[in-house]
Coordinates of C-alpha atoms in Angstrom, one line a residue:
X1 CA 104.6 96.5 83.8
X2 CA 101.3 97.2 86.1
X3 CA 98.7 95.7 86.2
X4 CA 95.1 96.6 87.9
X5 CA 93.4 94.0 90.0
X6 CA 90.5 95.8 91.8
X7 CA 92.2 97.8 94.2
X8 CA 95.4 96.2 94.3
X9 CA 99.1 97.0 91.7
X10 CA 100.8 94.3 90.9
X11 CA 104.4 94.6 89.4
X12 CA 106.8 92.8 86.7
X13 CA 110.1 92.7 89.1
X14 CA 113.4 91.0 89.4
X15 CA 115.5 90.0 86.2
X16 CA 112.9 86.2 85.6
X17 CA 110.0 89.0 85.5
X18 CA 108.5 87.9 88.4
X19 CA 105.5 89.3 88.9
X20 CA 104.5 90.5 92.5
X21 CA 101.9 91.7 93.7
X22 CA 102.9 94.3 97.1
X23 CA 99.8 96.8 97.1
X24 CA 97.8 94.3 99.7
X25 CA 99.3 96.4 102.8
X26 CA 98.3 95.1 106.1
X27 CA 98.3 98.3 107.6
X28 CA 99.3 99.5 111.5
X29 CA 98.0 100.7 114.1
X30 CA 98.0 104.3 112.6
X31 CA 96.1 103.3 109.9
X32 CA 92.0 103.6 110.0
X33 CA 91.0 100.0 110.3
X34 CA 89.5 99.7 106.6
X35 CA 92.8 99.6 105.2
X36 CA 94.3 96.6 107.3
X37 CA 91.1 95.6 106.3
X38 CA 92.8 94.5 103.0
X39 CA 94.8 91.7 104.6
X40 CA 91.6 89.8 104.9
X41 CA 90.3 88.7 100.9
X42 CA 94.3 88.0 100.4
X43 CA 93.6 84.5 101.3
X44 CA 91.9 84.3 98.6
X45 CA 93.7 86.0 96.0
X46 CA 96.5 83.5 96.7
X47 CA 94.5 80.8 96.4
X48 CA 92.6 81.7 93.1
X49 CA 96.1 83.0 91.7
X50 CA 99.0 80.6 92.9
X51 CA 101.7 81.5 90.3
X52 CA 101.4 85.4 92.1
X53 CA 104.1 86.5 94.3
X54 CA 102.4 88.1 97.3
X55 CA 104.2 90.0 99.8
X56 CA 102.4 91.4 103.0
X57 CA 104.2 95.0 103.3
X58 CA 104.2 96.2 107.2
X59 CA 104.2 93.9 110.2
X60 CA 101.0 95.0 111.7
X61 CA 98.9 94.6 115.1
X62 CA 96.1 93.2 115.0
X63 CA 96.5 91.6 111.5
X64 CA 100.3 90.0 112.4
X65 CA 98.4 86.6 113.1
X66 CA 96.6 86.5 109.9
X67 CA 99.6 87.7 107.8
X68 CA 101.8 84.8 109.5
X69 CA 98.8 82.2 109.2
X70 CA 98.7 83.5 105.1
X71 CA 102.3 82.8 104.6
X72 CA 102.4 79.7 106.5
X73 CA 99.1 78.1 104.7
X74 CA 100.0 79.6 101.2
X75 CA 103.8 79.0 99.0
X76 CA 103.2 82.2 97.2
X77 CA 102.7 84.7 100.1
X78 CA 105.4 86.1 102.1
X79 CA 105.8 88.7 104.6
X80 CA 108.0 91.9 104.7
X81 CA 109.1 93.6 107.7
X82 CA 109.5 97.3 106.2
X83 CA 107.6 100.6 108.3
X84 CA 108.4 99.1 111.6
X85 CA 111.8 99.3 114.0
X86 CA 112.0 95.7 114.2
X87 CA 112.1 96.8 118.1
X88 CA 108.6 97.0 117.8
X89 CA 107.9 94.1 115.9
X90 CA 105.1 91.4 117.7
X91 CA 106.5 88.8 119.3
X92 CA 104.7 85.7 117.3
X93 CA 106.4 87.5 114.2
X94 CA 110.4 86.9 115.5
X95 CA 109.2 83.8 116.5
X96 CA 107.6 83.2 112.7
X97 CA 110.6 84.4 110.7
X98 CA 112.7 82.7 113.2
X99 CA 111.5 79.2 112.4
X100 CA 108.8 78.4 110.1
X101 CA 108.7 81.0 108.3
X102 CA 112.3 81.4 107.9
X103 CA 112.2 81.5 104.1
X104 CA 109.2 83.4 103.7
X105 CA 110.5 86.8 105.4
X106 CA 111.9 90.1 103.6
X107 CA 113.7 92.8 105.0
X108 CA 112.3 96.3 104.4
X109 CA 113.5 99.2 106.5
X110 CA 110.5 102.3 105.7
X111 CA 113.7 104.8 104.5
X112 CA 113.5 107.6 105.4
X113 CA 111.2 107.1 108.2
X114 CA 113.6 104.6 109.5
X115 CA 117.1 104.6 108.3
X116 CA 118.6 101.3 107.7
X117 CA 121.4 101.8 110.2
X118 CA 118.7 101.9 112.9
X119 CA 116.9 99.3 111.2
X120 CA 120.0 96.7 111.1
X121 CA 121.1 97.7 115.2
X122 CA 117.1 97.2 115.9
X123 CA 117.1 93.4 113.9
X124 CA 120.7 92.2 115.5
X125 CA 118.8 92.7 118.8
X126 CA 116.1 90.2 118.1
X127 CA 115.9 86.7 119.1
X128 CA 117.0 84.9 115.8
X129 CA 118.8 81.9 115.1
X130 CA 122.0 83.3 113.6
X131 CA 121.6 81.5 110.2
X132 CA 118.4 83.1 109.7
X133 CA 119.9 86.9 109.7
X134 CA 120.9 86.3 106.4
X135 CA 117.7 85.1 104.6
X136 CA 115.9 87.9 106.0
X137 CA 118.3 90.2 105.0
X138 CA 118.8 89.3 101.5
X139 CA 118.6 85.6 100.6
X140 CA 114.7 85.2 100.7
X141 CA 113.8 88.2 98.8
X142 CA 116.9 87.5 96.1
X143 CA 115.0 84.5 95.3
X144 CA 111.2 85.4 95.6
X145 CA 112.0 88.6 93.4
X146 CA 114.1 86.6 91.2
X147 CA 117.2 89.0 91.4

């Protein structure tokens, strides 16, 4: 099911029908700067609408503080880590989904941009606790999309 909310999609997902919203992209440096723009009034959406899922698609410079400052401040906002070779990924974000945010990050590879298999040989190259590897991968988004 979609529903409109201004500019943004959100969608019925996962088997509990979670509903999520993933249209508030943070953008990336390729991107004209209105459309990281976006990350900005999500603040606010998470606050007027708690019982929404929000997940920030893209790591993205300059917007990676505000996405991690979001997730950390708010339950129902998390970040995924698709578009990006996680080789490229800021350094406050594998520090983020390393430790406080450990529960709050979702792997997303940006097929067939970039394959998973580079994706995966990128990620095992970061600086993560070991017990970590698996939330990101699968654990975290199994339960936030209720699957």
């Amino acid at each position: 099911m979609r529903h409109d909310l201004g500019d943004q999609v959100l969608l019925n997902v996962g088997s509990g029908g979670t509903e999520v919203c993933t249209a508030l992209v943070q953008g990336g440096p390729w991107l004209p700067a209105r459309v990281g723009e976006i990350s900005g009034p999500c603040l606010g959406v998470a606050a007027d609408f708690p019982e929404l899922t929000i997940i920030l698609a893209h790591p993205s410079v300059p917007w990676q503080d505000e996405a991690i400052a979001i997730a950390t401040h708010k339950a129902n906002v998390f970040i995924d880590l698709s578009g990006w070779s996680p080789k490229y990924f800021p350094p406050q974000l594998v520090h983020a989904a390393g430790r406080m945010l450990k529960h709050k990050v979702l792997f997303g590879s940006d097929y067939p941009l970039i394959t998973p298999d580079r994706w995966l040989a990128d990620f095992s190259q970061l600086d993560l606790p070991a017990d970590v590897r698996p939330l990101i991968l699968k654990d975290n988004a199994a339960r936030v999309l209720g699957l």
